[in-house]
Amino acid sequence: MSKLHLVFGGRVSDPRTLDFSDLNSIDYVGVFPDYASAEKAWRAAAQRTVDDAEMKYVVVHLHRMLEPSLIPSK
């Protein structure tokens, strides 16, 4: 299975959380086949909004959500 990664971001109500203020205005950067390319896209998107503390971008490991049984146990 591909290790898909989703990169998206938007305005948050508190920069310490992932509580997005307006889900209709989420910026979907894209879905990427590996973490390296997702991180590169995340860095580029975050850099564009570096002066806006209320904007946050994240990388979501979609493959972990699709196949939770593949996550190593601790």
Coordinates of C-alpha atoms in Angstrom, one line a residue:
M1 CA 0.0 0.0 0.0
S2 CA 1.2 3.5 -0.8
K3 CA 2.0 5.7 2.2
L4 CA -0.2 8.6 1.3
H5 CA 0.1 12.0 3.1
L6 CA -2.3 14.8 3.0
V7 CA -1.2 18.4 3.5
F8 CA -3.7 21.1 4.3
G9 CA -4.0 24.2 6.4
G10 CA -6.1 27.1 7.5
R11 CA -6.9 29.7 10.1
V12 CA -7.0 28.4 13.6
S13 CA -8.7 29.9 16.6
D14 CA -5.7 29.2 18.8
P15 CA -2.2 28.6 17.3
R16 CA -1.6 25.9 20.0
T17 CA -4.5 23.8 18.7
L18 CA -5.8 22.3 15.5
D19 CA -9.2 24.0 16.0
F20 CA -9.7 25.4 12.5
S21 CA -12.0 28.4 12.4
D22 CA -13.6 28.0 9.0
L23 CA -13.6 24.5 7.5
N24 CA -15.0 26.0 4.2
S25 CA -11.8 27.9 3.7
I26 CA -9.3 25.1 4.3
D27 CA -6.4 25.2 1.9
Y28 CA -5.9 21.7 0.5
V29 CA -2.3 21.6 -0.6
G30 CA -2.4 18.1 -1.9
V31 CA -1.9 14.3 -1.4
F32 CA 1.6 13.0 -1.6
P33 CA 3.1 9.5 -2.1
D34 CA 5.7 9.9 0.6
Y35 CA 6.6 11.9 3.7
A36 CA 9.5 13.7 2.1
S37 CA 7.4 15.2 -0.7
A38 CA 4.6 16.0 1.8
E39 CA 7.1 17.8 4.1
K40 CA 8.4 19.8 1.2
A41 CA 4.9 21.0 0.3
W42 CA 4.1 21.6 4.0
R43 CA 7.2 23.8 4.4
A44 CA 6.4 25.8 1.2
A45 CA 2.8 26.4 2.3
A46 CA 3.8 27.3 5.9
Q47 CA 6.5 29.6 4.7
R48 CA 4.0 31.6 2.6
T49 CA 2.0 32.4 5.8
V50 CA 4.9 32.6 8.3
D51 CA 3.9 36.1 9.4
D52 CA 0.3 35.1 10.3
A53 CA 0.3 33.3 13.6
E54 CA -3.3 32.1 13.1
M55 CA -2.5 30.1 10.0
K56 CA -1.4 26.5 10.5
Y57 CA -0.5 23.8 8.0
V58 CA -0.3 20.1 8.9
V59 CA 0.8 16.8 7.4
V60 CA -1.7 13.9 7.9
H61 CA -0.5 10.3 7.5
L62 CA -3.5 9.0 5.5
H63 CA -2.0 5.5 5.3
R64 CA -2.2 5.3 9.1
M65 CA -5.8 6.1 9.1
L66 CA -6.6 3.7 6.3
E67 CA -4.7 0.8 7.8
P68 CA -4.4 1.4 11.6
S69 CA -3.4 -2.3 12.1
L70 CA -0.1 -1.4 10.4
I71 CA 0.9 1.1 13.2
P72 CA 3.6 -0.6 15.4
S73 CA 2.5 -1.2 19.0
K74 CA 4.5 0.4 21.8

